Amino acid sequence: MSHEQIVHDDHNTAVWLAFKEGNWDAYTQLYNQYFKILNNYGHKFTRDVNVIEDAIHDLFIRLWTNRAGLGNPASVKNYLFKSLRSIIFRKLQSKSRFVDLEDEAEHNFPFEISFDHQLMADEEEQELQKKIKFHVKALPARQQEIIYLRFYEGLAYDEIADIMEINISSAYKLIYKAFDNLQDVLKTSKLAIVLALYSCFCVNNH
């Protein structure tokens, strides 16, 4: 973790503690800082804007209502991700659109990979990244999600495991399964795939 990230995390912890003490300005600061990030994450599970916005609003209402009993998470963002994920799944279930996460083939996890700011080293790299973009969308849902969290959000495996409510070993197995699937269709090394994923995702530039 860089010095800049540590300072940022320390600042968020201070805001979180102030919010827990009933500071309304700190609460609105959390909302304004994380709304866009949470909204983006919500779109990985449903394209229903109303469900996503309702889930975010529910999350922040619950935060304020239950602030006195909340703990102090190591990462505020990860805590909010995990909470939003749970709320969205419950809302989708209540609308009879919920699909069990164990059924990876059916659950939808749409997201886009951005190349806008990338300078391609050569045509071969560019072609591989295009193929990555295409084939990642064909992966089972949880494999797509873990690639999103790992390469787009830049999260560590323990953070991913917490958000996805799996153990760290399962997180490693899940992403290596995704690499295996990509390797099968791309006919290239896992290292090349990992490097291409790092290149074609905009890592945590929120």
CSV table of N, CA and C in Angstrom, one decimal, residues 73-168:
chain,number,residue,atom,x,y,z
A,73,PRO,N,-14.6,-0.6,10.4
A,73,PRO,CA,-14.0,-1.5,9.4
A,73,PRO,C,-12.6,-1.0,9.0
A,74,ALA,N,-11.8,-2.0,8.6
A,74,ALA,CA,-10.4,-1.7,8.2
A,74,ALA,C,-10.4,-0.9,6.9
A,75,SER,N,-11.5,-1.1,6.0
A,75,SER,CA,-11.6,-0.4,4.8
A,75,SER,C,-13.1,0.0,4.7
A,76,VAL,N,-13.4,1.3,4.7
A,76,VAL,CA,-14.8,1.8,4.6
A,76,VAL,C,-15.4,1.4,3.3
A,77,LYS,N,-14.6,1.5,2.2
A,77,LYS,CA,-15.1,1.2,0.9
A,77,LYS,C,-15.5,-0.3,0.8
A,78,ASN,N,-14.6,-1.2,1.3
A,78,ASN,CA,-14.9,-2.6,1.2
A,78,ASN,C,-16.2,-2.9,2.1
A,79,TYR,N,-16.3,-2.3,3.2
A,79,TYR,CA,-17.5,-2.5,4.0
A,79,TYR,C,-18.8,-2.1,3.3
A,80,LEU,N,-18.7,-1.0,2.6
A,80,LEU,CA,-19.9,-0.5,1.8
A,80,LEU,C,-20.2,-1.4,0.6
A,81,PHE,N,-19.1,-1.8,0.0
A,81,PHE,CA,-19.3,-2.8,-1.2
A,81,PHE,C,-20.1,-4.0,-0.7
A,82,LYS,N,-19.6,-4.6,0.4
A,82,LYS,CA,-20.2,-5.8,0.9
A,82,LYS,C,-21.6,-5.6,1.3
A,83,SER,N,-21.9,-4.5,2.0
A,83,SER,CA,-23.2,-4.2,2.4
A,83,SER,C,-24.2,-4.0,1.2
A,84,LEU,N,-23.7,-3.2,0.2
A,84,LEU,CA,-24.6,-3.0,-0.9
A,84,LEU,C,-24.8,-4.2,-1.7
A,85,ARG,N,-23.9,-5.1,-1.8
A,85,ARG,CA,-24.0,-6.4,-2.5
A,85,ARG,C,-25.1,-7.2,-1.9
A,86,SER,N,-25.2,-7.2,-0.6
A,86,SER,CA,-26.2,-8.0,0.1
A,86,SER,C,-27.6,-7.4,-0.1
A,87,ILE,N,-27.7,-6.1,0.0
A,87,ILE,CA,-29.0,-5.4,-0.2
A,87,ILE,C,-29.5,-5.6,-1.6
A,88,ILE,N,-28.6,-5.5,-2.6
A,88,ILE,CA,-29.1,-5.7,-4.0
A,88,ILE,C,-29.6,-7.1,-4.2
A,89,PHE,N,-28.9,-8.1,-3.7
A,89,PHE,CA,-29.4,-9.4,-3.9
A,89,PHE,C,-30.7,-9.7,-3.2
A,90,ARG,N,-30.9,-9.1,-2.1
A,90,ARG,CA,-32.2,-9.2,-1.4
A,90,ARG,C,-33.3,-8.5,-2.2
A,91,LYS,N,-33.0,-7.4,-2.8
A,91,LYS,CA,-34.0,-6.7,-3.6
A,91,LYS,C,-34.4,-7.5,-4.8
A,92,LEU,N,-33.4,-8.0,-5.5
A,92,LEU,CA,-33.6,-8.8,-6.7
A,92,LEU,C,-34.4,-10.0,-6.4
A,93,GLN,N,-34.1,-10.6,-5.2
A,93,GLN,CA,-34.9,-11.8,-4.8
A,93,GLN,C,-36.3,-11.5,-4.6
A,94,SER,N,-36.6,-10.3,-4.0
A,94,SER,CA,-38.0,-9.9,-3.7
A,94,SER,C,-38.7,-9.6,-4.9
A,95,LYS,N,-38.0,-9.3,-6.0
A,95,LYS,CA,-38.6,-9.0,-7.3
A,95,LYS,C,-38.6,-10.2,-8.2
A,96,SER,N,-38.3,-11.4,-7.6
A,96,SER,CA,-38.3,-12.6,-8.3
A,96,SER,C,-37.3,-12.7,-9.5
A,97,ARG,N,-36.2,-11.9,-9.4
A,97,ARG,CA,-35.2,-11.9,-10.4
A,97,ARG,C,-33.9,-12.4,-9.9
A,98,PHE,N,-33.9,-12.8,-8.6
A,98,PHE,CA,-32.7,-13.3,-8.0
A,98,PHE,C,-32.3,-14.6,-8.6
A,99,VAL,N,-31.0,-14.8,-8.8
A,99,VAL,CA,-30.4,-16.1,-9.3
A,99,VAL,C,-29.4,-16.5,-8.3
A,100,ASP,N,-29.4,-17.7,-7.8
A,100,ASP,CA,-28.4,-18.2,-6.9
A,100,ASP,C,-27.0,-18.0,-7.4
A,101,LEU,N,-26.2,-17.5,-6.6
A,101,LEU,CA,-24.8,-17.3,-7.0
A,101,LEU,C,-24.1,-18.6,-7.3
A,102,GLU,N,-24.6,-19.7,-6.7
A,102,GLU,CA,-23.9,-20.9,-7.0
A,102,GLU,C,-24.1,-21.3,-8.5
A,103,ASP,N,-25.2,-20.8,-9.1
A,103,ASP,CA,-25.5,-21.1,-10.5
A,103,ASP,C,-24.8,-20.1,-11.3
A,104,GLU,N,-23.4,-20.3,-11.5
A,104,GLU,CA,-22.6,-19.2,-12.1
A,104,GLU,C,-23.0,-19.0,-13.6
A,105,ALA,N,-23.5,-20.0,-14.2
A,105,ALA,CA,-23.7,-19.9,-15.7
A,105,ALA,C,-24.9,-19.0,-16.0
A,106,GLU,N,-25.8,-18.8,-15.0
A,106,GLU,CA,-27.0,-18.0,-15.3
A,106,GLU,C,-26.9,-16.6,-14.7
A,107,HIS,N,-26.3,-16.4,-13.6
A,107,HIS,CA,-26.2,-15.1,-13.0
A,107,HIS,C,-25.5,-14.1,-13.9
A,108,ASN,N,-26.1,-12.9,-14.0
A,108,ASN,CA,-25.6,-11.9,-14.9
A,108,ASN,C,-24.7,-10.9,-14.1
A,109,PHE,N,-23.5,-10.6,-14.7
A,109,PHE,CA,-22.6,-9.7,-14.1
A,109,PHE,C,-22.0,-8.8,-15.2
A,110,PRO,N,-22.8,-7.9,-15.7
A,110,PRO,CA,-22.3,-7.1,-16.9
A,110,PRO,C,-21.3,-6.0,-16.5
A,111,PHE,N,-20.2,-5.9,-17.2
A,111,PHE,CA,-19.3,-4.7,-16.9
A,111,PHE,C,-18.5,-4.5,-18.2
A,112,GLU,N,-17.9,-3.3,-18.3
A,112,GLU,CA,-17.1,-3.0,-19.4
A,112,GLU,C,-15.7,-2.8,-19.0
A,113,ILE,N,-14.8,-3.2,-19.9
A,113,ILE,CA,-13.4,-2.9,-19.7
A,113,ILE,C,-13.0,-1.7,-20.5
A,114,SER,N,-12.3,-0.8,-19.9
A,114,SER,CA,-11.9,0.4,-20.6
A,114,SER,C,-10.5,0.4,-21.2
A,115,PHE,N,-10.4,0.8,-22.4
A,115,PHE,CA,-9.1,0.9,-23.0
A,115,PHE,C,-8.7,2.4,-23.3
A,116,ASP,N,-9.6,3.3,-22.9
A,116,ASP,CA,-9.5,4.7,-23.5
A,116,ASP,C,-8.2,5.3,-23.2
A,117,HIS,N,-7.6,5.1,-22.0
A,117,HIS,CA,-6.3,5.8,-21.7
A,117,HIS,C,-5.1,5.0,-21.9
A,118,GLN,N,-5.3,3.8,-22.5
A,118,GLN,CA,-4.1,2.9,-22.7
A,118,GLN,C,-3.4,3.1,-24.0
A,119,LEU,N,-2.1,3.1,-23.9
A,119,LEU,CA,-1.3,3.2,-25.1
A,119,LEU,C,-0.8,1.8,-25.4
A,120,MET,N,-1.2,1.2,-26.5
A,120,MET,CA,-0.9,-0.1,-26.9
A,120,MET,C,0.6,-0.3,-27.3
A,121,ALA,N,1.3,-1.2,-26.8
A,121,ALA,CA,2.7,-1.4,-27.1
A,121,ALA,C,2.8,-1.8,-28.6
A,122,ASP,N,2.0,-2.7,-29.0
A,122,ASP,CA,2.0,-3.1,-30.4
A,122,ASP,C,0.7,-3.8,-30.8
A,123,GLU,N,0.6,-4.1,-32.1
A,123,GLU,CA,-0.7,-4.7,-32.5
A,123,GLU,C,-1.0,-6.0,-31.9
A,124,GLU,N,0.0,-6.8,-31.6
A,124,GLU,CA,-0.3,-8.1,-30.9
A,124,GLU,C,-0.9,-7.9,-29.5
A,125,GLU,N,-0.3,-7.0,-28.8
A,125,GLU,CA,-0.9,-6.7,-27.4
A,125,GLU,C,-2.3,-6.1,-27.6
A,126,GLN,N,-2.5,-5.3,-28.5
A,126,GLN,CA,-3.9,-4.7,-28.8
A,126,GLN,C,-4.9,-5.8,-29.1
A,127,GLU,N,-4.5,-6.7,-29.9
A,127,GLU,CA,-5.4,-7.8,-30.3
A,127,GLU,C,-5.7,-8.7,-29.1
A,128,LEU,N,-4.7,-9.0,-28.2
A,128,LEU,CA,-4.9,-9.8,-27.0
A,128,LEU,C,-5.9,-9.1,-26.1
A,129,GLN,N,-5.8,-7.8,-25.9
A,129,GLN,CA,-6.7,-7.1,-25.1
A,129,GLN,C,-8.1,-7.1,-25.6
A,130,LYS,N,-8.2,-7.0,-26.9
A,130,LYS,CA,-9.6,-7.1,-27.5
A,130,LYS,C,-10.2,-8.4,-27.2
A,131,LYS,N,-9.4,-9.4,-27.3
A,131,LYS,CA,-9.9,-10.8,-27.1
A,131,LYS,C,-10.2,-11.0,-25.6
A,132,ILE,N,-9.4,-10.4,-24.7
A,132,ILE,CA,-9.7,-10.5,-23.3
A,132,ILE,C,-11.0,-9.8,-23.0
A,133,LYS,N,-11.2,-8.6,-23.6
A,133,LYS,CA,-12.5,-7.9,-23.3
A,133,LYS,C,-13.7,-8.8,-23.8
A,134,PHE,N,-13.6,-9.4,-24.9
A,134,PHE,CA,-14.7,-10.2,-25.4
A,134,PHE,C,-14.9,-11.5,-24.5
A,135,HIS,N,-13.8,-12.2,-24.2
A,135,HIS,CA,-14.0,-13.5,-23.5
A,135,HIS,C,-14.3,-13.3,-22.0
A,136,VAL,N,-13.9,-12.2,-21.4
A,136,VAL,CA,-14.2,-12.0,-20.0
A,136,VAL,C,-15.7,-11.9,-19.8
A,137,LYS,N,-16.4,-11.3,-20.8
A,137,LYS,CA,-17.9,-11.2,-20.7
A,137,LYS,C,-18.6,-12.5,-20.8
A,138,ALA,N,-17.9,-13.5,-21.3
A,138,ALA,CA,-18.5,-14.9,-21.4
A,138,ALA,C,-18.2,-15.7,-20.2
A,139,LEU,N,-17.4,-15.3,-19.3
A,139,LEU,CA,-17.1,-16.0,-18.1
A,139,LEU,C,-18.3,-16.1,-17.2
A,140,PRO,N,-18.4,-17.2,-16.3
A,140,PRO,CA,-19.5,-17.2,-15.3
A,140,PRO,C,-19.4,-16.0,-14.4
A,141,ALA,N,-20.6,-15.7,-13.8
A,141,ALA,CA,-20.7,-14.4,-13.1
A,141,ALA,C,-19.7,-14.2,-12.0
A,142,ARG,N,-19.5,-15.2,-11.2
A,142,ARG,CA,-18.6,-14.9,-10.0
A,142,ARG,C,-17.2,-14.8,-10.5
A,143,GLN,N,-16.8,-15.4,-11.6
A,143,GLN,CA,-15.5,-15.2,-12.2
A,143,GLN,C,-15.3,-13.8,-12.7
A,144,GLN,N,-16.4,-13.3,-13.3
A,144,GLN,CA,-16.4,-11.9,-13.8
A,144,GLN,C,-16.3,-11.0,-12.6
A,145,GLU,N,-17.0,-11.3,-11.6
A,145,GLU,CA,-17.0,-10.4,-10.4
A,145,GLU,C,-15.6,-10.3,-9.8
A,146,ILE,N,-15.0,-11.5,-9.6
A,146,ILE,CA,-13.7,-11.5,-8.9
A,146,ILE,C,-12.6,-10.8,-9.8
A,147,ILE,N,-12.7,-10.9,-11.1
A,147,ILE,CA,-11.8,-10.2,-12.0
A,147,ILE,C,-12.0,-8.7,-11.9
A,148,TYR,N,-13.3,-8.3,-11.8
A,148,TYR,CA,-13.6,-6.9,-11.6
A,148,TYR,C,-13.0,-6.3,-10.3
A,149,LEU,N,-13.2,-7.0,-9.2
A,149,LEU,CA,-12.7,-6.6,-7.9
A,149,LEU,C,-11.2,-6.6,-7.8
A,150,ARG,N,-10.6,-7.6,-8.5
A,150,ARG,CA,-9.1,-7.7,-8.4
A,150,ARG,C,-8.5,-6.7,-9.3
A,151,PHE,N,-8.9,-6.6,-10.6
A,151,PHE,CA,-8.2,-5.8,-11.5
A,151,PHE,C,-8.8,-4.4,-11.7
A,152,TYR,N,-10.1,-4.2,-11.6
A,152,TYR,CA,-10.7,-2.8,-11.7
A,152,TYR,C,-10.6,-2.1,-10.4
A,153,GLU,N,-11.0,-2.7,-9.3
A,153,GLU,CA,-10.9,-2.0,-8.0
A,153,GLU,C,-9.6,-2.2,-7.4
A,154,GLY,N,-8.7,-3.1,-7.8
A,154,GLY,CA,-7.4,-3.3,-7.3
A,154,GLY,C,-7.4,-3.8,-5.9
A,155,LEU,N,-8.4,-4.6,-5.5
A,155,LEU,CA,-8.5,-5.1,-4.1
A,155,LEU,C,-7.6,-6.4,-3.9
A,156,ALA,N,-7.2,-6.5,-2.7
A,156,ALA,CA,-6.4,-7.7,-2.3
A,156,ALA,C,-7.3,-8.9,-2.1
A,157,TYR,N,-6.8,-10.1,-2.1
A,157,TYR,CA,-7.6,-11.3,-2.0
A,157,TYR,C,-8.4,-11.4,-0.7
A,158,ASP,N,-7.8,-10.9,0.4
A,158,ASP,CA,-8.6,-11.0,1.6
A,158,ASP,C,-9.8,-10.1,1.6
A,159,GLU,N,-9.6,-8.9,0.9
A,159,GLU,CA,-10.7,-8.0,0.8
A,159,GLU,C,-11.8,-8.5,-0.1
A,160,ILE,N,-11.4,-9.1,-1.2
A,160,ILE,CA,-12.3,-9.7,-2.1
A,160,ILE,C,-13.1,-10.9,-1.4
A,161,ALA,N,-12.4,-11.7,-0.7
A,161,ALA,CA,-13.0,-12.8,0.0
A,161,ALA,C,-14.1,-12.3,1.0
A,162,ASP,N,-13.8,-11.2,1.7
A,162,ASP,CA,-14.8,-10.6,2.6
A,162,ASP,C,-16.0,-10.1,1.9
A,163,ILE,N,-15.8,-9.4,0.8
A,163,ILE,CA,-16.9,-8.8,0.0
A,163,ILE,C,-17.8,-9.9,-0.6
A,164,MET,N,-17.1,-10.9,-1.1
A,164,MET,CA,-17.9,-12.0,-1.8
A,164,MET,C,-18.4,-13.1,-0.8
A,165,GLU,N,-18.0,-12.9,0.5
A,165,GLU,CA,-18.4,-13.8,1.5
A,165,GLU,C,-17.9,-15.3,1.2
A,166,ILE,N,-16.6,-15.4,0.9
A,166,ILE,CA,-16.0,-16.7,0.7
A,166,ILE,C,-14.6,-16.6,1.4
A,167,ASN,N,-14.0,-17.7,1.6
A,167,ASN,CA,-12.7,-17.7,2.2
A,167,ASN,C,-11.6,-17.4,1.2
A,168,ILE,N,-10.4,-17.0,1.7
A,168,ILE,CA,-9.3,-16.6,0.8
A,168,ILE,C,-8.9,-17.7,-0.2
